[in-house]
Amino acid sequence: MKKPKNEVSQFYKEYLIKMKNTVIPFMRLTENMHYMESSTGNLNMKWINLPSDNEFTTLNKLMIENNTQTSVQLQLLIHYRVNSKRSIPFVYYSPNNEAIMVCNSSMYYLIGGLGPLGGPTQYQTNEIDLASSSTTDSNRSMYQPLSQESSAWGMVYDVLIEPNSIAHLYDWEIAHEQLYKLETIHEQYKELLGNKVPKRVKLLKRS
């Protein structure tokens, strides 16, 4: 039997870090990527696409390592774009799910995640102005709850990394024709992965 195309693969995304009003792109992922490493300053990042037996689900893990003797506080922005020139008819943020919902004529998509301090703290349902998001007034431009004919969206997670420690973040995209099944998978991920996101992971001292 021919394996159906993974519906989630029609999106690609970029990870960006915001520190001291500066936005730093550090990972741009394309289709069929399974592992990537990057670094900026004293931070090292590893991204892993975790295996899933569900062809309509993509689950990823991001590890951010702080190699300094001081705590690092940052915001992690995950920015999604549509792979084609077409737009999505309806994109909205669901407070109940703490996730972005994407809808077209045949499928529902849920974009969610869980960081060391919980779920997303900011969201945007259309193209994000990265220059604006690096200013102190950016909070007002990062809370548009609903967009029609959107081709991009994103969410922001607050991250605190202790000295010589690693912060973990999981993010996922789920696609399904039935909304309640999609939300059920999302809740299962939150319950399962909530116990797997350590707030403090000390690094072993290097000899």
mmCIF file of C-alpha atoms in Angstrom:
data_model
loop_
_atom_site.group_PDB
_atom_site.id
_atom_site.type_symbol
_atom_site.label_atom_id
_atom_site.label_comp_id
_atom_site.label_asym_id
_atom_site.label_seq_id
_atom_site.Cartn_x
_atom_site.Cartn_y
_atom_site.Cartn_z
ATOM 1 C CA MET A 1 0.000 0.000 0.000
ATOM 2 C CA LYS A 2 1.313 3.417 -0.937
ATOM 3 C CA LYS A 3 2.074 5.550 2.105
ATOM 4 C CA PRO A 4 0.033 8.777 2.126
ATOM 5 C CA LYS A 5 1.895 12.061 2.067
ATOM 6 C CA ASN A 6 2.543 13.594 5.462
ATOM 7 C CA GLU A 7 0.107 16.511 5.597
ATOM 8 C CA VAL A 8 2.213 18.409 8.134
ATOM 9 C CA SER A 9 5.136 18.677 5.700
ATOM 10 C CA GLN A 10 3.465 21.544 3.847
ATOM 11 C CA PHE A 11 4.865 23.926 6.499
ATOM 12 C CA TYR A 12 8.478 24.830 7.184
ATOM 13 C CA LYS A 13 9.775 26.751 10.164
ATOM 14 C CA GLU A 14 12.564 28.807 11.608
ATOM 15 C CA TYR A 15 13.812 29.050 15.199
ATOM 16 C CA LEU A 16 14.914 32.462 16.471
ATOM 17 C CA ILE A 17 16.232 33.660 19.818
ATOM 18 C CA LYS A 18 15.449 37.070 21.263
ATOM 19 C CA MET A 19 17.953 38.387 23.817
ATOM 20 C CA LYS A 20 18.295 41.988 24.987
ATOM 21 C CA ASN A 21 16.028 43.305 22.208
ATOM 22 C CA THR A 22 18.043 41.519 19.523
ATOM 23 C CA VAL A 23 16.553 38.753 17.361
ATOM 24 C CA ILE A 24 19.009 36.059 16.250
ATOM 25 C CA PRO A 25 17.936 33.450 13.654
ATOM 26 C CA PHE A 26 19.785 30.208 14.377
ATOM 27 C CA MET A 27 17.905 27.360 12.680
ATOM 28 C CA ARG A 28 15.879 27.186 9.495
ATOM 29 C CA LEU A 29 14.440 23.747 8.876
ATOM 30 C CA THR A 30 13.351 22.262 5.587
ATOM 31 C CA GLU A 31 11.418 19.136 4.710
ATOM 32 C CA ASN A 32 12.934 15.720 5.572
ATOM 33 C CA MET A 33 15.444 17.097 8.100
ATOM 34 C CA HIS A 34 15.969 14.926 11.187
ATOM 35 C CA TYR A 35 18.881 16.528 13.068
ATOM 36 C CA MET A 36 20.596 19.898 13.208
ATOM 37 C CA GLU A 37 23.148 21.673 15.403
ATOM 38 C CA SER A 38 23.787 25.390 15.739
ATOM 39 C CA SER A 39 25.429 27.870 18.096
ATOM 40 C CA THR A 40 25.342 31.558 18.874
ATOM 41 C CA GLY A 41 27.536 33.230 21.466
ATOM 42 C CA ASN A 42 27.778 30.930 24.499
ATOM 43 C CA LEU A 43 24.681 28.928 23.556
ATOM 44 C CA ASN A 44 24.755 25.588 21.749
ATOM 45 C CA MET A 45 21.558 24.177 20.225
ATOM 46 C CA LYS A 46 20.619 20.694 19.096
ATOM 47 C CA TRP A 47 17.372 19.958 17.254
ATOM 48 C CA ILE A 48 16.021 16.424 16.798
ATOM 49 C CA ASN A 49 13.010 15.238 14.830
ATOM 50 C CA LEU A 50 11.688 12.440 17.046
ATOM 51 C CA PRO A 51 10.239 9.261 15.506
ATOM 52 C CA SER A 52 6.453 8.946 15.372
ATOM 53 C CA ASP A 53 4.221 6.087 14.236
ATOM 54 C CA ASN A 54 1.578 8.609 13.168
ATOM 55 C CA GLU A 55 2.174 9.972 9.666
ATOM 56 C CA PHE A 56 0.077 13.066 10.449
ATOM 57 C CA THR A 57 2.175 14.078 13.476
ATOM 58 C CA THR A 58 5.575 15.758 13.678
ATOM 59 C CA LEU A 59 7.318 15.883 17.077
ATOM 60 C CA ASN A 60 10.591 17.745 17.673
ATOM 61 C CA LYS A 61 12.954 18.287 20.589
ATOM 62 C CA LEU A 62 15.218 21.314 21.009
ATOM 63 C CA MET A 63 18.039 21.439 23.564
ATOM 64 C CA ILE A 64 19.725 24.756 24.395
ATOM 65 C CA GLU A 65 22.979 24.543 26.344
ATOM 66 C CA ASN A 66 24.250 27.474 28.432
ATOM 67 C CA ASN A 67 28.030 27.211 28.833
ATOM 68 C CA THR A 68 28.415 30.255 31.071
ATOM 69 C CA GLN A 69 28.552 30.772 34.831
ATOM 70 C CA THR A 70 25.469 33.006 34.808
ATOM 71 C CA SER A 71 21.787 32.411 34.128
ATOM 72 C CA VAL A 72 20.478 33.219 30.654
ATOM 73 C CA GLN A 73 16.944 34.479 30.071
ATOM 74 C CA LEU A 74 15.657 34.539 26.504
ATOM 75 C CA GLN A 75 12.611 34.191 24.308
ATOM 76 C CA LEU A 76 12.418 31.479 21.682
ATOM 77 C CA LEU A 77 10.352 32.288 18.599
ATOM 78 C CA ILE A 78 9.202 29.489 16.302
ATOM 79 C CA HIS A 79 8.063 31.008 13.003
ATOM 80 C CA TYR A 80 6.076 28.853 10.563
ATOM 81 C CA ARG A 81 5.529 29.466 6.848
ATOM 82 C CA VAL A 82 3.487 27.740 4.179
ATOM 83 C CA ASN A 83 5.609 25.806 1.675
ATOM 84 C CA SER A 84 3.604 26.948 -1.333
ATOM 85 C CA LYS A 85 2.484 30.377 -2.575
ATOM 86 C CA ARG A 86 -1.032 29.640 -1.409
ATOM 87 C CA SER A 87 -2.372 31.032 1.852
ATOM 88 C CA ILE A 88 -4.327 29.256 4.580
ATOM 89 C CA PRO A 89 -7.999 30.327 4.775
ATOM 90 C CA PHE A 90 -8.211 30.472 8.574
ATOM 91 C CA VAL A 91 -5.565 30.638 11.337
ATOM 92 C CA TYR A 92 -6.390 31.339 14.978
ATOM 93 C CA TYR A 93 -4.976 30.970 18.478
ATOM 94 C CA SER A 94 -6.882 28.640 20.827
ATOM 95 C CA PRO A 95 -6.536 29.716 24.493
ATOM 96 C CA ASN A 96 -8.043 26.421 25.625
ATOM 97 C CA ASN A 97 -5.376 24.399 23.817
ATOM 98 C CA GLU A 98 -2.576 26.981 24.167
ATOM 99 C CA ALA A 99 -1.889 26.310 20.499
ATOM 100 C CA ILE A 100 -2.358 27.749 17.027
ATOM 101 C CA MET A 101 -5.090 26.153 14.928
ATOM 102 C CA VAL A 102 -4.782 26.131 11.143
ATOM 103 C CA CYS A 103 -7.785 25.240 8.974
ATOM 104 C CA ASN A 104 -8.252 24.619 5.276
ATOM 105 C CA SER A 105 -11.011 22.963 3.270
ATOM 106 C CA SER A 106 -9.959 19.393 4.080
ATOM 107 C CA MET A 107 -7.843 19.312 7.240
ATOM 108 C CA TYR A 108 -7.283 20.782 10.703
ATOM 109 C CA TYR A 109 -3.765 21.447 11.976
ATOM 110 C CA LEU A 110 -2.648 22.121 15.542
ATOM 111 C CA ILE A 111 0.711 23.790 16.230
ATOM 112 C CA GLY A 112 1.759 23.388 19.866
ATOM 113 C CA GLY A 113 4.690 23.008 22.198
ATOM 114 C CA LEU A 114 5.999 22.934 25.731
ATOM 115 C CA GLY A 115 9.088 24.663 27.104
ATOM 116 C CA PRO A 116 10.835 24.662 30.489
ATOM 117 C CA LEU A 117 8.464 27.387 31.740
ATOM 118 C CA GLY A 118 5.315 25.971 30.142
ATOM 119 C CA GLY A 119 3.416 26.759 26.961
ATOM 120 C CA PRO A 120 3.729 29.758 24.621
ATOM 121 C CA THR A 121 3.476 33.246 26.102
ATOM 122 C CA GLN A 122 3.020 35.153 22.825
ATOM 123 C CA TYR A 123 1.568 34.265 19.455
ATOM 124 C CA GLN A 124 0.900 35.683 16.012
ATOM 125 C CA THR A 125 -1.421 34.304 13.343
ATOM 126 C CA ASN A 126 0.142 36.012 10.325
ATOM 127 C CA GLU A 127 3.544 37.147 9.048
ATOM 128 C CA ILE A 128 5.790 38.291 11.901
ATOM 129 C CA ASP A 129 7.743 41.518 11.487
ATOM 130 C CA LEU A 130 11.077 40.430 12.935
ATOM 131 C CA ALA A 131 12.416 43.987 13.030
ATOM 132 C CA SER A 132 9.406 45.076 15.073
ATOM 133 C CA SER A 133 9.624 42.033 17.308
ATOM 134 C CA SER A 134 13.095 43.103 18.446
ATOM 135 C CA THR A 135 11.798 46.323 19.977
ATOM 136 C CA THR A 136 10.525 46.861 23.490
ATOM 137 C CA ASP A 137 7.036 47.618 22.138
ATOM 138 C CA SER A 138 6.775 44.289 20.306
ATOM 139 C CA ASN A 139 4.274 42.749 22.743
ATOM 140 C CA ARG A 140 1.466 44.738 21.147
ATOM 141 C CA SER A 141 2.276 43.277 17.725
ATOM 142 C CA MET A 142 2.497 39.660 18.874
ATOM 143 C CA TYR A 143 -1.077 38.928 19.970
ATOM 144 C CA GLN A 144 -3.246 38.892 16.848
ATOM 145 C CA PRO A 145 -5.591 35.979 17.680
ATOM 146 C CA LEU A 146 -7.137 35.398 14.243
ATOM 147 C CA SER A 147 -6.162 35.840 10.597
ATOM 148 C CA GLN A 148 -7.766 34.975 7.288
ATOM 149 C CA GLU A 149 -5.725 34.015 4.214
ATOM 150 C CA SER A 150 -2.515 33.745 6.232
ATOM 151 C CA SER A 151 0.766 32.315 4.956
ATOM 152 C CA ALA A 152 2.758 32.457 8.216
ATOM 153 C CA TRP A 153 2.329 32.372 11.999
ATOM 154 C CA GLY A 154 4.407 31.839 15.126
ATOM 155 C CA MET A 155 4.635 31.423 18.874
ATOM 156 C CA VAL A 156 7.068 32.611 21.539
ATOM 157 C CA TYR A 157 8.285 30.636 24.563
ATOM 158 C CA ASP A 158 10.027 32.133 27.595
ATOM 159 C CA VAL A 159 13.194 30.227 28.495
ATOM 160 C CA LEU A 160 15.418 30.485 31.579
ATOM 161 C CA ILE A 161 18.655 28.495 31.519
ATOM 162 C CA GLU A 162 20.675 28.127 34.713
ATOM 163 C CA PRO A 163 24.493 28.348 34.620
ATOM 164 C CA ASN A 164 26.108 25.343 32.904
ATOM 165 C CA SER A 165 22.715 23.799 32.230
ATOM 166 C CA ILE A 166 20.512 22.628 29.366
ATOM 167 C CA ALA A 167 16.946 23.756 28.665
ATOM 168 C CA HIS A 168 14.573 21.471 26.751
ATOM 169 C CA LEU A 169 11.662 22.391 24.501
ATOM 170 C CA TYR A 170 9.285 20.133 22.584
ATOM 171 C CA ASP A 171 7.170 21.362 19.690
ATOM 172 C CA TRP A 172 4.727 19.485 17.508
ATOM 173 C CA GLU A 173 2.426 19.777 14.512
ATOM 174 C CA ILE A 174 -0.645 17.532 14.301
ATOM 175 C CA ALA A 175 -3.001 17.131 11.343
ATOM 176 C CA HIS A 176 -6.382 15.424 11.307
ATOM 177 C CA GLU A 177 -9.746 15.624 9.570
ATOM 178 C CA GLN A 178 -11.553 15.494 12.920
ATOM 179 C CA LEU A 179 -10.909 18.317 15.377
ATOM 180 C CA TYR A 180 -11.577 16.353 18.566
ATOM 181 C CA LYS A 181 -9.033 13.654 17.629
ATOM 182 C CA LEU A 182 -6.419 16.297 16.940
ATOM 183 C CA GLU A 183 -7.047 17.914 20.336
ATOM 184 C CA THR A 184 -6.868 14.504 22.036
ATOM 185 C CA ILE A 185 -3.390 13.859 20.629
ATOM 186 C CA HIS A 186 -2.337 17.364 21.686
ATOM 187 C CA GLU A 187 -3.449 16.782 25.294
ATOM 188 C CA GLN A 188 -1.645 13.441 25.361
ATOM 189 C CA TYR A 189 1.571 15.147 24.291
ATOM 190 C CA LYS A 190 1.199 17.840 26.942
ATOM 191 C CA GLU A 191 0.614 15.259 29.663
ATOM 192 C CA LEU A 192 3.414 12.956 28.533
ATOM 193 C CA LEU A 193 6.051 15.573 27.754
ATOM 194 C CA GLY A 194 5.228 17.817 30.711
ATOM 195 C CA ASN A 195 7.072 15.327 32.896
ATOM 196 C CA LYS A 196 10.014 15.200 30.488
ATOM 197 C CA VAL A 197 10.878 18.902 30.390
ATOM 198 C CA PRO A 198 13.371 19.453 33.228
ATOM 199 C CA LYS A 199 13.644 23.047 34.358
ATOM 200 C CA ARG A 200 17.248 22.553 35.459
ATOM 201 C CA VAL A 201 19.683 20.044 34.005
ATOM 202 C CA LYS A 202 23.201 20.559 35.284
ATOM 203 C CA LEU A 203 26.087 19.754 32.970
ATOM 204 C CA LEU A 204 28.836 17.433 34.123
ATOM 205 C CA LYS A 205 32.077 19.266 34.724
ATOM 206 C CA ARG A 206 34.607 18.710 31.991
ATOM 207 C CA SER A 207 37.971 17.512 33.204
#
